[in-house]
Every structure is written in C-alpha cells, then in structure tokens.
mmCIF file of C-alpha atoms in Angstrom:
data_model
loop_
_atom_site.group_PDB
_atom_site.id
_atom_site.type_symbol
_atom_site.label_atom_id
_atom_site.label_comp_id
_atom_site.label_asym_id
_atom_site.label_seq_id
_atom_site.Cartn_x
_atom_site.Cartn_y
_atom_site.Cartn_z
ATOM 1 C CA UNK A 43 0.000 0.000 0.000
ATOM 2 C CA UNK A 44 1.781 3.418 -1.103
ATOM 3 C CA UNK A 45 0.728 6.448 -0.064
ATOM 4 C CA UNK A 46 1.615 10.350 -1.221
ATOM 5 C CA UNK A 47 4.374 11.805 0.145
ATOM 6 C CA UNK A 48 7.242 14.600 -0.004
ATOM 7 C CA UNK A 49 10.960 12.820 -0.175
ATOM 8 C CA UNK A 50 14.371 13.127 -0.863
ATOM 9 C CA UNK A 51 16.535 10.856 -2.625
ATOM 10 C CA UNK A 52 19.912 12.664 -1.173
ATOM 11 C CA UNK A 53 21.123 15.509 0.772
ATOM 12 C CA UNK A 54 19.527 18.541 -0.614
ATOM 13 C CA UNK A 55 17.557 21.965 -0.891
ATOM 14 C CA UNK A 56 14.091 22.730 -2.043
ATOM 15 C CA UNK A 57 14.773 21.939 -5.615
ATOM 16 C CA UNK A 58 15.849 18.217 -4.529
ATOM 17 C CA UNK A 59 12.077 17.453 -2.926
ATOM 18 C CA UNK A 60 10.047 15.334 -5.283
ATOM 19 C CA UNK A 61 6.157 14.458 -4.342
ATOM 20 C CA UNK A 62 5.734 11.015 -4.904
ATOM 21 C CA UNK A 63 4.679 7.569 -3.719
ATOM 22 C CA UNK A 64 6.220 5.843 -0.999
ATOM 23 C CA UNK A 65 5.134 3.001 1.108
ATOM 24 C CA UNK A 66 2.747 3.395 4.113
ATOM 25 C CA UNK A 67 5.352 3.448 7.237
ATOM 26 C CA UNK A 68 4.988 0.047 9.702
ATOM 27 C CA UNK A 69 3.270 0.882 13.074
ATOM 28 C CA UNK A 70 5.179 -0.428 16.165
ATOM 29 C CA UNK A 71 3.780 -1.804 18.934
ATOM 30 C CA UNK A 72 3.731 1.290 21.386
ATOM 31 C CA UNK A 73 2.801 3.864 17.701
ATOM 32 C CA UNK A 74 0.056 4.954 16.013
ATOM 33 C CA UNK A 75 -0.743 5.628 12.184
ATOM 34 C CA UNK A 76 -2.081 8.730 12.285
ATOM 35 C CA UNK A 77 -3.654 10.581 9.054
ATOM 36 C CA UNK A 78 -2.118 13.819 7.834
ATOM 37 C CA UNK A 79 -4.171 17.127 7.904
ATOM 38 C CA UNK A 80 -1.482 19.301 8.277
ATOM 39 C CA UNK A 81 2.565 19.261 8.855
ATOM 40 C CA UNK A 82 4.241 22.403 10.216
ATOM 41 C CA UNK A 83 7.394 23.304 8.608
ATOM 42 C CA UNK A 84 10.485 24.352 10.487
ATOM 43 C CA UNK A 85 14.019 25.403 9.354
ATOM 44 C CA UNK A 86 15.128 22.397 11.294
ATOM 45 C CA UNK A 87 13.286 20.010 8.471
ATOM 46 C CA UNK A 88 15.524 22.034 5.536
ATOM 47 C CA UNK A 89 18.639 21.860 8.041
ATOM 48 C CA UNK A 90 17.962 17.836 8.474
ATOM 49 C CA UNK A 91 17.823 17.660 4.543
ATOM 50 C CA UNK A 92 20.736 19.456 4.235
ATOM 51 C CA UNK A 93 23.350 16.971 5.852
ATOM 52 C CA UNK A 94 23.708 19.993 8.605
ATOM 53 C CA UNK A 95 22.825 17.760 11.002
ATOM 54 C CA UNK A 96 24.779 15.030 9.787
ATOM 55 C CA UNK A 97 26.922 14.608 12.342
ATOM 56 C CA UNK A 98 24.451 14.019 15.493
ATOM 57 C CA UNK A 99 21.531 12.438 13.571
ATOM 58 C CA UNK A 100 21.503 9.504 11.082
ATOM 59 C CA UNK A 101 19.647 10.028 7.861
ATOM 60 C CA UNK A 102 18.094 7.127 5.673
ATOM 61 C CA UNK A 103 16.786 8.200 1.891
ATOM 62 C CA UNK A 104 14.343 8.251 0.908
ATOM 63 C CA UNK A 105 13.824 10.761 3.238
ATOM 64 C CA UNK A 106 10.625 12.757 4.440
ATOM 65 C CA UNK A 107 11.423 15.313 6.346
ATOM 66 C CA UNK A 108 8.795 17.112 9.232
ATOM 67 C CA UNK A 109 8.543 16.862 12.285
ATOM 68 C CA UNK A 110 5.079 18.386 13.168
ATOM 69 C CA UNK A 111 1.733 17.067 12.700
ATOM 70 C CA UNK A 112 -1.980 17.173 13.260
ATOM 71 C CA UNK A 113 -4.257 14.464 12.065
ATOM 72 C CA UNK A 114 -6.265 11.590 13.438
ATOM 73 C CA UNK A 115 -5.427 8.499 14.581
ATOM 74 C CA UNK A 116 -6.135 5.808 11.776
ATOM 75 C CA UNK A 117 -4.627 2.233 13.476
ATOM 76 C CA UNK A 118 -3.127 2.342 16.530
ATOM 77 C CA UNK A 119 0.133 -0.519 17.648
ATOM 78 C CA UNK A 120 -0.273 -3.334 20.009
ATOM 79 C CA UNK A 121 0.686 -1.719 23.303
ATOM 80 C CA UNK A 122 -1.017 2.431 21.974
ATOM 81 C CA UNK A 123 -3.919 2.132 24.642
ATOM 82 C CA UNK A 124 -3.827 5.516 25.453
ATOM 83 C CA UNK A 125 -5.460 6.789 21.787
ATOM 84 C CA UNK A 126 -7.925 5.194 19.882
ATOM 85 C CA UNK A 127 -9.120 5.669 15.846
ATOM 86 C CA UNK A 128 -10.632 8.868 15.158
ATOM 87 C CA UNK A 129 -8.880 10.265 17.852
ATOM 88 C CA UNK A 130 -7.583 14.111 16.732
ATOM 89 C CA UNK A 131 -4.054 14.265 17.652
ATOM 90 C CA UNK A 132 -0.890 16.664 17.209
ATOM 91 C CA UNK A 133 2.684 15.516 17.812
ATOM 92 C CA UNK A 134 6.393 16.840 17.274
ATOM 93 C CA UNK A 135 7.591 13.534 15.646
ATOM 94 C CA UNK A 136 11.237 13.244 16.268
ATOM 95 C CA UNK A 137 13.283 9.966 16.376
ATOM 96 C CA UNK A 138 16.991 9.574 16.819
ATOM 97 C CA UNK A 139 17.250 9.125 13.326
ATOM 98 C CA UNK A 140 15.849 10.888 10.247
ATOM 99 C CA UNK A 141 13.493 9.419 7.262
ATOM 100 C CA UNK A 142 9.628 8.744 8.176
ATOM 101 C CA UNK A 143 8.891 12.518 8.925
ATOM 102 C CA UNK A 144 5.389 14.056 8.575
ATOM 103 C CA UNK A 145 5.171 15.554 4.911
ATOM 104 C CA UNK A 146 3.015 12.518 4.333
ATOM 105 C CA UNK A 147 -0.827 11.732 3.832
ATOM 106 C CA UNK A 148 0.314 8.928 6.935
ATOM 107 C CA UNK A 149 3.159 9.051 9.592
ATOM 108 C CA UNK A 150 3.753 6.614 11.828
ATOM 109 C CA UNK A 151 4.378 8.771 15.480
ATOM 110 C CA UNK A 152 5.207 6.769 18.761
ATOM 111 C CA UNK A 153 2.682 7.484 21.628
ATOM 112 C CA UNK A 154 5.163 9.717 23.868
ATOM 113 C CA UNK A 155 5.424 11.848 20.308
ATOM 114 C CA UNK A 156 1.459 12.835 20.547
ATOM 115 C CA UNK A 157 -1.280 15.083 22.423
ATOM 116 C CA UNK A 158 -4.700 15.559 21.761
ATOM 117 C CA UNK A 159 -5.437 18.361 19.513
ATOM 118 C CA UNK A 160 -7.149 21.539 21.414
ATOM 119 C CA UNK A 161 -10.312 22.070 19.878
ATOM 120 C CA UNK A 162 -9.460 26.047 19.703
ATOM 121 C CA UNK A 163 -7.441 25.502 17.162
ATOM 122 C CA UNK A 164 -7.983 25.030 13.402
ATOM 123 C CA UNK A 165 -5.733 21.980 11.968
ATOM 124 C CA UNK A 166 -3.209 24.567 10.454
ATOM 125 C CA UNK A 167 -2.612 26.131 13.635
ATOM 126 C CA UNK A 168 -2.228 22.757 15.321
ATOM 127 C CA UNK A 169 0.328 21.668 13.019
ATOM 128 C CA UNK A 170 2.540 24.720 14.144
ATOM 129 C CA UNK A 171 2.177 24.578 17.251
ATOM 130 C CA UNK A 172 4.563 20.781 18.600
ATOM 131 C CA UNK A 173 7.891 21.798 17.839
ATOM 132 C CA UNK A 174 7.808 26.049 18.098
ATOM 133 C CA UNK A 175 5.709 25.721 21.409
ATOM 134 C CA UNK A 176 7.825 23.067 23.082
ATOM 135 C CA UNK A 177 10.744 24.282 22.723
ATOM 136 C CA UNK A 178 9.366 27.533 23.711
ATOM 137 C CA UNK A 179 8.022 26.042 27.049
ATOM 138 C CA UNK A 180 11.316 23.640 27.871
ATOM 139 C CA UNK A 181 12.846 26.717 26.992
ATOM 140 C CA UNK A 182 10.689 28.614 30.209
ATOM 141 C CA UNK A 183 11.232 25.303 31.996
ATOM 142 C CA UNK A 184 14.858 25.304 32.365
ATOM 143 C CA UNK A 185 14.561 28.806 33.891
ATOM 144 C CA UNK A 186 12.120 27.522 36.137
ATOM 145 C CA UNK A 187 8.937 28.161 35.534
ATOM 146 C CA UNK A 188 8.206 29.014 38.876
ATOM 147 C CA UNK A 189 10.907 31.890 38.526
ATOM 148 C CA UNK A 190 9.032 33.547 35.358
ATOM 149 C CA UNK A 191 6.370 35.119 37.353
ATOM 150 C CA UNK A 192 4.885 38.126 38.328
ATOM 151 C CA UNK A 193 7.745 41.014 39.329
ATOM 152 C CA UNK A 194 10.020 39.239 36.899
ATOM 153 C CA UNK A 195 11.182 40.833 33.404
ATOM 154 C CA UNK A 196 12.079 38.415 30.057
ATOM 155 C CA UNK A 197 14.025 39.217 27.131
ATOM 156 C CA UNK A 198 12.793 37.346 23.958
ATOM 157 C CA UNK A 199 15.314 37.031 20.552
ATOM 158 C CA UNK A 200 13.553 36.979 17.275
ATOM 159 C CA UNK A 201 10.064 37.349 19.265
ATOM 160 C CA UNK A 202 7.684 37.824 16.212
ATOM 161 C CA UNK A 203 9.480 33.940 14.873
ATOM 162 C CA UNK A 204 7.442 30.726 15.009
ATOM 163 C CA UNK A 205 9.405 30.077 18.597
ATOM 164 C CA UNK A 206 9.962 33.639 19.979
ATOM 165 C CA UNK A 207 5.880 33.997 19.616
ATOM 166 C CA UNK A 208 4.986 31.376 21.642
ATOM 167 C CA UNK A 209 7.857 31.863 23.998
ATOM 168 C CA UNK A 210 5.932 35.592 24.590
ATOM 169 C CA UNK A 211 2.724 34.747 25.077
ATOM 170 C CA UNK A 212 4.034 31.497 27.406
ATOM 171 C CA UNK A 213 5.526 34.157 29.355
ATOM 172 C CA UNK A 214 3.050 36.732 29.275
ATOM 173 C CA UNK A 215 0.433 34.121 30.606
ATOM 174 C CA UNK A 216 2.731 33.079 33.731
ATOM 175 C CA UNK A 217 2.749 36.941 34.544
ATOM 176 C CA UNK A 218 5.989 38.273 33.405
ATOM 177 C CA UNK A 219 6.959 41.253 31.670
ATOM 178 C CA UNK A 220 8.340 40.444 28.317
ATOM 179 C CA UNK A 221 10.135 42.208 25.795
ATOM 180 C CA UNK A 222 10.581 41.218 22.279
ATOM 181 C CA UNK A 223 13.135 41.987 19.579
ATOM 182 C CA UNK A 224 12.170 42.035 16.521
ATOM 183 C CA UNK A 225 12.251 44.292 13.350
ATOM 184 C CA UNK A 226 9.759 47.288 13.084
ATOM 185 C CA UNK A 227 7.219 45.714 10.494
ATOM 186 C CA UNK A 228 6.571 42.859 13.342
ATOM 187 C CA UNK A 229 6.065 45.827 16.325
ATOM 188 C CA UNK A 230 2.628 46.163 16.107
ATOM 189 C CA UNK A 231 2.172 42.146 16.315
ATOM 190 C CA UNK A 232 4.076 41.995 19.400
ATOM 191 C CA UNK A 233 2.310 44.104 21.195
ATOM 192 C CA UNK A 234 -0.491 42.478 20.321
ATOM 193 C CA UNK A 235 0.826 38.918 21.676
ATOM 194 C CA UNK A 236 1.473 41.338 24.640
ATOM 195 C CA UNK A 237 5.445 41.876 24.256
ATOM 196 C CA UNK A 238 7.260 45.528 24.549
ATOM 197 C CA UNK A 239 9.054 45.471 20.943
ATOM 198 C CA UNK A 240 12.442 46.473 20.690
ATOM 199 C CA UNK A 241 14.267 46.735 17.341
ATOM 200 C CA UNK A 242 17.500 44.457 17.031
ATOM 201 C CA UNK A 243 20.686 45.828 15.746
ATOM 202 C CA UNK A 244 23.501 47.899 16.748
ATOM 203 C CA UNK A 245 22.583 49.956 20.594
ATOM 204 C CA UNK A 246 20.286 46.943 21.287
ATOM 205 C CA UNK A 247 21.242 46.455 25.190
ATOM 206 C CA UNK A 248 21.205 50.714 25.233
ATOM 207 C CA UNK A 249 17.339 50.116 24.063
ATOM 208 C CA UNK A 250 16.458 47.276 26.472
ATOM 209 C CA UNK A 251 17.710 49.110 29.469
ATOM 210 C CA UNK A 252 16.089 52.342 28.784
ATOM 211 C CA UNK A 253 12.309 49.887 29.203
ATOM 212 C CA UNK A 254 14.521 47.920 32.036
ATOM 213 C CA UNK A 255 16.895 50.121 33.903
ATOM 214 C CA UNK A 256 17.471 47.602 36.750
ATOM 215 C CA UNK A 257 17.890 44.968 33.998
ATOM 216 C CA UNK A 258 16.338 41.520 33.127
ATOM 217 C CA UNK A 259 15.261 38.379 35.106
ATOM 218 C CA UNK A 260 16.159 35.760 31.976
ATOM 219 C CA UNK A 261 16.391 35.435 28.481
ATOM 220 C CA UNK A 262 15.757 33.358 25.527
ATOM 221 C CA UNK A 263 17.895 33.291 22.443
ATOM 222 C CA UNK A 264 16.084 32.352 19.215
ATOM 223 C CA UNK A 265 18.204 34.419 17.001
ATOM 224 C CA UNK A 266 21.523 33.148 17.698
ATOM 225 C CA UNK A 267 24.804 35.511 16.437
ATOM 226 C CA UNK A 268 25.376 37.890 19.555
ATOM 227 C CA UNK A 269 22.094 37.703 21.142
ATOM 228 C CA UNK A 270 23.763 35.349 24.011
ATOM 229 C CA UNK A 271 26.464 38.392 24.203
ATOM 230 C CA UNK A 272 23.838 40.950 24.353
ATOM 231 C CA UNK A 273 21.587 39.151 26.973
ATOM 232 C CA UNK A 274 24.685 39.005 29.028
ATOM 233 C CA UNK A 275 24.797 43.035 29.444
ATOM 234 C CA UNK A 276 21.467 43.606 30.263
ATOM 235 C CA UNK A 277 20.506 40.684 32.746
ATOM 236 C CA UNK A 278 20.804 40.748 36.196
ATOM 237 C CA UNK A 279 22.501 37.210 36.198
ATOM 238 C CA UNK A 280 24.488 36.623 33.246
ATOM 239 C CA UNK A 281 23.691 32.960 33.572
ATOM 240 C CA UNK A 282 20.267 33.509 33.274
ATOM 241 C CA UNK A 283 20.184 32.583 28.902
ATOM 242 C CA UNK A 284 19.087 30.033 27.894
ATOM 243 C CA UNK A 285 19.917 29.610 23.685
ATOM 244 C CA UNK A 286 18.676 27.024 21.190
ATOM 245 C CA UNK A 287 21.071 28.412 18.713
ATOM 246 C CA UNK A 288 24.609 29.026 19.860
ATOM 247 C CA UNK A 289 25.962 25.674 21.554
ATOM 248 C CA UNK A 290 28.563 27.842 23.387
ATOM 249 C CA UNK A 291 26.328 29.490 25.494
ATOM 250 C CA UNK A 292 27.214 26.529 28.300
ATOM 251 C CA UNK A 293 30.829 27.835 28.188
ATOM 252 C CA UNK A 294 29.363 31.584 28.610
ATOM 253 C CA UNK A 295 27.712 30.509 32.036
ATOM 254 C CA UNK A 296 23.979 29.859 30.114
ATOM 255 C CA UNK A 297 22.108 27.063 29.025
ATOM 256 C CA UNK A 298 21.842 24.965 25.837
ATOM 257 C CA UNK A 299 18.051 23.219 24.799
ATOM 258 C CA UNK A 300 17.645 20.746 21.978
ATOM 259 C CA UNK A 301 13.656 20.192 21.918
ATOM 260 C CA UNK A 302 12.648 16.937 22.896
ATOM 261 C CA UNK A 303 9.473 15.016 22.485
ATOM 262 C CA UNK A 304 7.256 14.994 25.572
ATOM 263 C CA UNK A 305 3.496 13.928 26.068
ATOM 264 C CA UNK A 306 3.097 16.020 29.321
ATOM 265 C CA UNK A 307 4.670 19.026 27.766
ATOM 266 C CA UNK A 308 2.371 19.086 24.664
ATOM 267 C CA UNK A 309 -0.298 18.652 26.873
ATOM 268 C CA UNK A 310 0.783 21.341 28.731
ATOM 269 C CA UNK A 311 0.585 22.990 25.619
ATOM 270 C CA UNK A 312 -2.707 21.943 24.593
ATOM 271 C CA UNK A 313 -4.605 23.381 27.722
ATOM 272 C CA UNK A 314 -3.109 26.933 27.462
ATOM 273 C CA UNK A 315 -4.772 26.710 23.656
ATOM 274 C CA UNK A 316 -7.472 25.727 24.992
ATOM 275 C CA UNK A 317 -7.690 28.352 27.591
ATOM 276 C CA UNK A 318 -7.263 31.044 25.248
ATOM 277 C CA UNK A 319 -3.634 31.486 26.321
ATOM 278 C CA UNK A 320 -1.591 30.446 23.155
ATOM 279 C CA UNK A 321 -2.584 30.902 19.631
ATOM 280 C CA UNK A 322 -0.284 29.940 16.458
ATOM 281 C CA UNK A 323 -0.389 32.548 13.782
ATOM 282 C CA UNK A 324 -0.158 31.104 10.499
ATOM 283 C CA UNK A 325 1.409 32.987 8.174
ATOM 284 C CA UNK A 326 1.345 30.791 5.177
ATOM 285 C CA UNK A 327 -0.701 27.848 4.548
ATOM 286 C CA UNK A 328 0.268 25.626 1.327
ATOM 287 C CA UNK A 329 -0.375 22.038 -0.093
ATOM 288 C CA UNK A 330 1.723 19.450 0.695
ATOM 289 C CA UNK A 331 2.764 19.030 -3.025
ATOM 290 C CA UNK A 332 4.628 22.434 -2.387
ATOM 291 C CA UNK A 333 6.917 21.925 0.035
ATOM 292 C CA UNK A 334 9.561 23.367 -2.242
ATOM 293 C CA UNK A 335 8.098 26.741 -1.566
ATOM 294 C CA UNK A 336 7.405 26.735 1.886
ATOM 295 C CA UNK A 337 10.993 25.904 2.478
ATOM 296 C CA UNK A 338 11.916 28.663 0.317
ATOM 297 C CA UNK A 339 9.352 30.982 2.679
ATOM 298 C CA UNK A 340 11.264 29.414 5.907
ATOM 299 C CA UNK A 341 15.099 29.795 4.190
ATOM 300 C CA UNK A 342 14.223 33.741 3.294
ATOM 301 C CA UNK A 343 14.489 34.244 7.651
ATOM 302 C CA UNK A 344 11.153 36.957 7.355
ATOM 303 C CA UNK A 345 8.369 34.363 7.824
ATOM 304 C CA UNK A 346 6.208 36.167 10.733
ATOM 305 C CA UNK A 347 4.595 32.677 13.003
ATOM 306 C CA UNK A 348 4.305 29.382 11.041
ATOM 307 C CA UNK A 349 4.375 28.235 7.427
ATOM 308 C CA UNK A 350 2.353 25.207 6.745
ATOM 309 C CA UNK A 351 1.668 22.074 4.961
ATOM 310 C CA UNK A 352 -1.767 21.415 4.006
ATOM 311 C CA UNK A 353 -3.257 18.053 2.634
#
C-alpha cells in the first residue's frame, strides 16, 4: 500500500524534494498511524535535509522530512492504549534518526510523540504549534517556571518567529513582563501577543535598558549571532540565557536546549490553547505538493509565526 508523500533521494535543498509515492510506514507496537491534515514546517526540516545535522543524527533516503503534525489516529500498535481511531491528535515527531517525517498523507508517530489536539485551534494552527511551542516552554522550563512570574522581566530574541511567539505569550500568561526583539514591520504584532518590541541591531542592550533600567530576570535566544552576548549586558545574572542556537552558550555561564518530544509538555501545551492562552499565527498555509516553496518561505528568515503544509 503506497501512499503520497514529499521525499528526498539525497542531501539537498528545495529543488531536490520530489512528491511522490512511498510506502505506508509500519506501526510499532507502542505507535500509532495517524492521518495527515497538516505538517508544520520548520528550518530544522531544511537543516535535516541538508546533511547539517549530519553529524548528530543519522539520515536514511528516501527521506521525508517534518517533524510536526496534526491528524487523526487511523490504526493504533499493540501496546497504543492511550489513543484510539478517530482520535484528533498533534505531535512533534522526532526519532533519533531521520526518514519517516510528517510531509506525508500517513506518519507513523510513537505514543510519547502525541497530544490531543485543542479544539481552539484550526488543523493549520495545530500543526505549528509541537515543535515552536515546546521548545518555547522547555525553553521557560529550564529557567524555572516558577521563577518567570509576576515582578520578573524576560528578554525574547527573534520574538515575532514561530518560537519567539509562543515563547511571549508562554511568558506573558505566567505573569511576566516580556520584551521582544524584533524588526519594526513585526512591532505592532508583538504588542499584540502582549510583548514591549524592541528593534535588534547595533545599541540593542542601550534600548532594552532604557524599558529595564534595573535589567532583566532571563532570556531566551532564538536568534543566535550575539544575542547570548547581548543578553549578558542587560541581565541581572548573566547565567540567566538560555539559547537554542549558539551551543557555546554553556561555556558563557547559560544554558543549551535541543527540543525533545514529551506527552506532558504538549499537553501542557494543549490546555493553554485551549484556555485562550496560546494561539499559532499562520502565516502561510500551502499544499503538501509544495513543500519546495514553503521551504523557500522558511530559508528567506522573514516568515512572521508558522508556514504550513496542508493536505
């Protein structure tokens, strides 16, 4: 039994993903086949196809890439009791290796992968939402949540990005203060995910300490370059950064986060959606048969939320 799919045949860019047929992945015993509605697209899934990640992750071609889903359960594995067919689901599908991803009409997702879709979303919001909003939230996490309160200021990097917005509004709902970077076009939108906007560039810590004299509480790097560097000047404890860009940030005194899959955290996730506490803007929505062109949307670096797949 085939199925439609996006794939590549080697390491490659946009112009190397064909839409073809490939065969329907095998469930495992603690997975579920679920049935695509929608795959969010990350730079990570271009990055993965690229051979940049070569060197921590195995990659087997022919290779579909994505790692974010929403869809509903179609067969579930031997020991999957805790979803059932027809179930709505979303899931940030990662394995330690790369090649059954979710630019498919099926993926086959491990239970620990998935979460029950919130209802106040639309599919194409719930498809952005695994990867962006967990990291955002382990992100938060490794602060300590309990430390991102009321009283307490956070500086976002790239706020108005498919990470950076969640990462505000995360924030924003656990009381802090939060103030974005971003360029001026995206202003406007941060305020309304209820940031203070600052404009990145040279004079950036000058600009965060006239809003924060006394300095920040923590800060999340989304951005990379010197965003670690310029965290540093303004926060109150320079080992308050957490990055999910620059690996050297551990030597620097900060934190390092590599997303992981996690039920409980994508639950976690769920309920704020559901509470009206986290939305996914969507800035692009596009069929699964052009993948090549929402990559190209994710490579240009201005993509405002989420591009997604659609089938």
């Amino acid at each position: 039994m085939d199925m439609k799919a996006v794939a590549l045949h080697r390491y490659g860019g946009p112009d190397q993903l064909e839409y073809t047929d490939l065969p329907v992945p095998r469930v495992g015993p603690d997975s579920v086949l679920v049935r695509v509605k929608a795959a969010g697209v990350n730079p990570v899934d271009w990055k993965v196809a690229g051979g940049h990640l070569d060197a921590i992750l195995d990659a087997h071609f022919p290779l579909v890439p994505g790692w974010d889903v929403a869809g509903v359960v179609e067969r579930t594995g031997a020991d999957a009791g805790e979803f059932s067919p027809g179930d709505e689901v979303i899931g940030y599908v990662r394995r330690d290796e790369a090649q059954h991803g979710t630019y498919a009409e099926l993926v086959s997702a491990p239970v620990r992968t998935l979460a029950r879709k919130p209802t106040a979303l639309t599919w194409q919001q719930a498809a952005g939402l695994p990867l962006a909003g967990l990291t955002a939230h382990q992100c938060l996490k490794r602060l300590g949540l309990g430390e991102i309160a009321r009283g307490k200021t956070v500086l976002v990097h790239a706020a108005a990005g498919g990470v950076g917005s969640m990462a505000v509004q995360l924030a924003a709902a656990l009381g802090a203060r939060v103030i974005g970077t971003a360029g001026e076009s995206n202003h406007a939108y941060l305020r309304e995910l209820g940031a203070e906007p600052v404009t990145y560039g040279d004079g950036l810590p000058g600009r965060v300490r006239a809003l924060a004299p006394d300095g920040v509480d923590a800060a999340l790097d989304f951005v990379g370059g010197e965003a670690v560097e310029v965290s540093q000047k303004v926060l109150k404890d320079p080992g308050r950064v957490v990055s999910v860009v620059d690996t050297g940030v551990v030597e620097k005194g900060g934190a390092y986060l590599f997303v992981r899959p996690d039920r409980e955290d994508l639950a976690a996730l769920a309920d704020r959606a559901e509470e009206g506490l986290l939305t996914v803007h969507v800035n692009r929505t596009l069929p699964l048969r052009d993948a090549a062109g929402a990559w190209r949307l994710s490579m240009s670096g201005k993509v405002r939320g989420k591009v997604v797949l659609e089938l």
